[in-house]
Amino acid sequence: FARKASPMSIMPVFALGGAYAEVGDADTAFGGSRSAKWLFNFSAGATEPEAFATDRAWVREFFDAMLPFSSNSGGYVNFIADVDDDRVRTAYGATKYERLSRIKTEFDPDNVFHLNANIKPS
């Protein structure tokens, strides 16, 4: 954390327990194990391009360093800034992604709601 360049870059850490841990893995759309104890959000932000580039590299290095300790290599979908199909699929996990894709096909077959970490209709 001390290597970041901008005061706008953050790394909140969330303790997961209580109601989060009481829900089964298959009972929500979100990926990741309900036995996880912590959630890290690495986020780069800066007003100067140089500081942003430095902190973007810091975020990616930190993410890669923490990955071996993670129960979900895709991360929490609402924290993904550089959205791509693979990261979205990984965040949900294959089974949940396919289920959500079938739901999307039924309720949004034209993919009108696509300006987020998009799940494509099947």
mmCIF file of C-alpha atoms in Angstrom:
data_model
loop_
_atom_site.group_PDB
_atom_site.id
_atom_site.type_symbol
_atom_site.label_atom_id
_atom_site.label_comp_id
_atom_site.label_asym_id
_atom_site.label_seq_id
_atom_site.Cartn_x
_atom_site.Cartn_y
_atom_site.Cartn_z
ATOM 1 C CA PHE A 1 0.000 0.000 0.000
ATOM 2 C CA ALA A 2 2.901 2.358 0.716
ATOM 3 C CA ARG A 3 4.007 2.091 -2.945
ATOM 4 C CA LYS A 4 0.939 3.851 -4.338
ATOM 5 C CA ALA A 5 1.502 7.327 -5.808
ATOM 6 C CA SER A 6 -1.887 9.017 -5.494
ATOM 7 C CA PRO A 7 -3.957 9.745 -2.376
ATOM 8 C CA MET A 8 -7.002 8.895 -4.533
ATOM 9 C CA SER A 9 -5.953 5.247 -4.817
ATOM 10 C CA ILE A 10 -7.558 3.086 -2.168
ATOM 11 C CA MET A 11 -7.580 -0.413 -0.763
ATOM 12 C CA PRO A 12 -10.572 -0.959 1.504
ATOM 13 C CA VAL A 13 -10.708 -4.338 3.225
ATOM 14 C CA PHE A 14 -14.102 -5.744 4.120
ATOM 15 C CA ALA A 15 -14.646 -8.364 6.824
ATOM 16 C CA LEU A 16 -17.095 -10.995 5.614
ATOM 17 C CA GLY A 17 -19.173 -12.727 8.198
ATOM 18 C CA GLY A 18 -22.646 -12.667 9.683
ATOM 19 C CA ALA A 19 -25.408 -12.833 7.070
ATOM 20 C CA TYR A 20 -22.858 -13.141 4.244
ATOM 21 C CA ALA A 21 -21.479 -16.355 5.695
ATOM 22 C CA GLU A 22 -24.924 -17.741 6.551
ATOM 23 C CA VAL A 23 -26.052 -17.873 2.900
ATOM 24 C CA GLY A 24 -25.133 -20.888 0.774
ATOM 25 C CA ASP A 25 -22.755 -20.530 -2.180
ATOM 26 C CA ALA A 26 -25.550 -21.359 -4.645
ATOM 27 C CA ASP A 27 -28.085 -18.985 -3.069
ATOM 28 C CA THR A 28 -26.830 -15.753 -4.621
ATOM 29 C CA ALA A 29 -25.733 -14.584 -8.064
ATOM 30 C CA PHE A 30 -22.331 -13.557 -6.722
ATOM 31 C CA GLY A 31 -19.353 -15.834 -7.174
ATOM 32 C CA GLY A 32 -16.901 -16.856 -4.528
ATOM 33 C CA SER A 33 -17.106 -18.974 -1.468
ATOM 34 C CA ARG A 34 -19.297 -18.025 1.476
ATOM 35 C CA SER A 35 -16.462 -19.240 3.699
ATOM 36 C CA ALA A 36 -14.252 -16.320 2.647
ATOM 37 C CA LYS A 37 -13.303 -14.075 5.553
ATOM 38 C CA TRP A 38 -12.031 -10.956 3.784
ATOM 39 C CA LEU A 39 -12.687 -8.979 0.618
ATOM 40 C CA PHE A 40 -10.019 -6.644 -0.770
ATOM 41 C CA ASN A 41 -10.773 -3.901 -3.280
ATOM 42 C CA PHE A 42 -7.701 -2.440 -4.986
ATOM 43 C CA SER A 43 -8.565 0.756 -6.850
ATOM 44 C CA ALA A 44 -6.284 3.214 -8.660
ATOM 45 C CA GLY A 45 -7.330 6.817 -9.022
ATOM 46 C CA ALA A 46 -5.391 9.967 -9.817
ATOM 47 C CA THR A 47 -5.753 13.315 -11.538
ATOM 48 C CA GLU A 48 -2.308 13.071 -13.182
ATOM 49 C CA PRO A 49 -1.630 10.432 -15.880
ATOM 50 C CA GLU A 50 1.760 9.491 -14.414
ATOM 51 C CA ALA A 51 0.374 8.818 -10.939
ATOM 52 C CA PHE A 52 -2.517 6.880 -12.428
ATOM 53 C CA ALA A 53 -0.153 4.709 -14.498
ATOM 54 C CA THR A 54 1.965 4.031 -11.407
ATOM 55 C CA ASP A 55 -1.033 3.117 -9.296
ATOM 56 C CA ARG A 56 -2.658 1.042 -12.022
ATOM 57 C CA ALA A 57 0.523 -1.049 -12.116
ATOM 58 C CA TRP A 58 0.457 -1.192 -8.286
ATOM 59 C CA VAL A 59 -3.140 -2.490 -8.329
ATOM 60 C CA ARG A 60 -2.358 -5.174 -10.887
ATOM 61 C CA GLU A 61 0.782 -6.312 -9.054
ATOM 62 C CA PHE A 62 -1.031 -6.367 -5.712
ATOM 63 C CA PHE A 63 -3.950 -8.308 -7.226
ATOM 64 C CA ASP A 64 -1.554 -10.875 -8.716
ATOM 65 C CA ALA A 65 0.305 -11.204 -5.395
ATOM 66 C CA MET A 66 -2.939 -11.832 -3.484
ATOM 67 C CA LEU A 67 -4.398 -14.267 -6.030
ATOM 68 C CA PRO A 68 -2.845 -17.413 -4.495
ATOM 69 C CA PHE A 69 -4.721 -16.634 -1.270
ATOM 70 C CA SER A 70 -8.066 -15.998 -2.957
ATOM 71 C CA SER A 71 -11.138 -18.214 -3.136
ATOM 72 C CA ASN A 72 -12.292 -16.354 -6.256
ATOM 73 C CA SER A 73 -9.743 -15.515 -8.924
ATOM 74 C CA GLY A 74 -12.181 -13.287 -10.795
ATOM 75 C CA GLY A 75 -12.941 -10.988 -7.914
ATOM 76 C CA TYR A 76 -16.212 -9.347 -6.979
ATOM 77 C CA VAL A 77 -17.989 -8.334 -10.175
ATOM 78 C CA ASN A 78 -18.973 -4.855 -8.951
ATOM 79 C CA PHE A 79 -15.312 -4.005 -8.320
ATOM 80 C CA ILE A 80 -14.129 -4.829 -11.862
ATOM 81 C CA ALA A 81 -13.029 -1.623 -13.592
ATOM 82 C CA ASP A 82 -11.449 -3.095 -16.737
ATOM 83 C CA VAL A 83 -14.421 -5.205 -17.742
ATOM 84 C CA ASP A 84 -13.937 -8.050 -20.197
ATOM 85 C CA ASP A 85 -15.940 -11.213 -20.788
ATOM 86 C CA ASP A 86 -13.395 -13.545 -19.203
ATOM 87 C CA ARG A 87 -13.192 -11.576 -15.954
ATOM 88 C CA VAL A 88 -16.980 -11.362 -15.682
ATOM 89 C CA ARG A 89 -17.343 -15.113 -16.290
ATOM 90 C CA THR A 90 -14.632 -15.877 -13.739
ATOM 91 C CA ALA A 91 -16.157 -13.546 -11.139
ATOM 92 C CA TYR A 92 -19.494 -15.368 -11.288
ATOM 93 C CA GLY A 93 -18.111 -18.837 -11.897
ATOM 94 C CA ALA A 94 -19.176 -21.025 -14.828
ATOM 95 C CA THR A 95 -22.356 -22.448 -13.290
ATOM 96 C CA LYS A 96 -23.750 -19.135 -12.064
ATOM 97 C CA TYR A 97 -22.757 -17.324 -15.246
ATOM 98 C CA GLU A 98 -24.604 -19.852 -17.411
ATOM 99 C CA ARG A 99 -27.711 -19.608 -15.193
ATOM 100 C CA LEU A 100 -27.644 -15.803 -15.326
ATOM 101 C CA SER A 101 -27.125 -15.925 -19.091
ATOM 102 C CA ARG A 102 -30.274 -18.053 -19.481
ATOM 103 C CA ILE A 103 -32.202 -15.557 -17.329
ATOM 104 C CA LYS A 104 -30.817 -12.691 -19.419
ATOM 105 C CA THR A 105 -31.986 -14.456 -22.580
ATOM 106 C CA GLU A 106 -35.501 -14.617 -21.204
ATOM 107 C CA PHE A 107 -35.778 -11.078 -19.826
ATOM 108 C CA ASP A 108 -33.290 -9.084 -21.961
ATOM 109 C CA PRO A 109 -32.713 -11.007 -25.211
ATOM 110 C CA ASP A 110 -31.585 -7.851 -27.041
ATOM 111 C CA ASN A 111 -28.993 -7.109 -24.320
ATOM 112 C CA VAL A 112 -30.375 -3.615 -23.689
ATOM 113 C CA PHE A 113 -28.846 -3.619 -20.208
ATOM 114 C CA HIS A 114 -25.227 -4.034 -21.287
ATOM 115 C CA LEU A 115 -23.484 -0.987 -19.814
ATOM 116 C CA ASN A 116 -22.192 -2.850 -16.782
ATOM 117 C CA ALA A 117 -20.121 -5.965 -16.172
ATOM 118 C CA ASN A 118 -22.293 -7.541 -18.832
ATOM 119 C CA ILE A 119 -23.711 -11.024 -18.855
ATOM 120 C CA LYS A 120 -24.567 -11.806 -22.454
ATOM 121 C CA PRO A 121 -27.781 -13.581 -23.355
ATOM 122 C CA SER A 122 -27.173 -17.232 -24.202
#
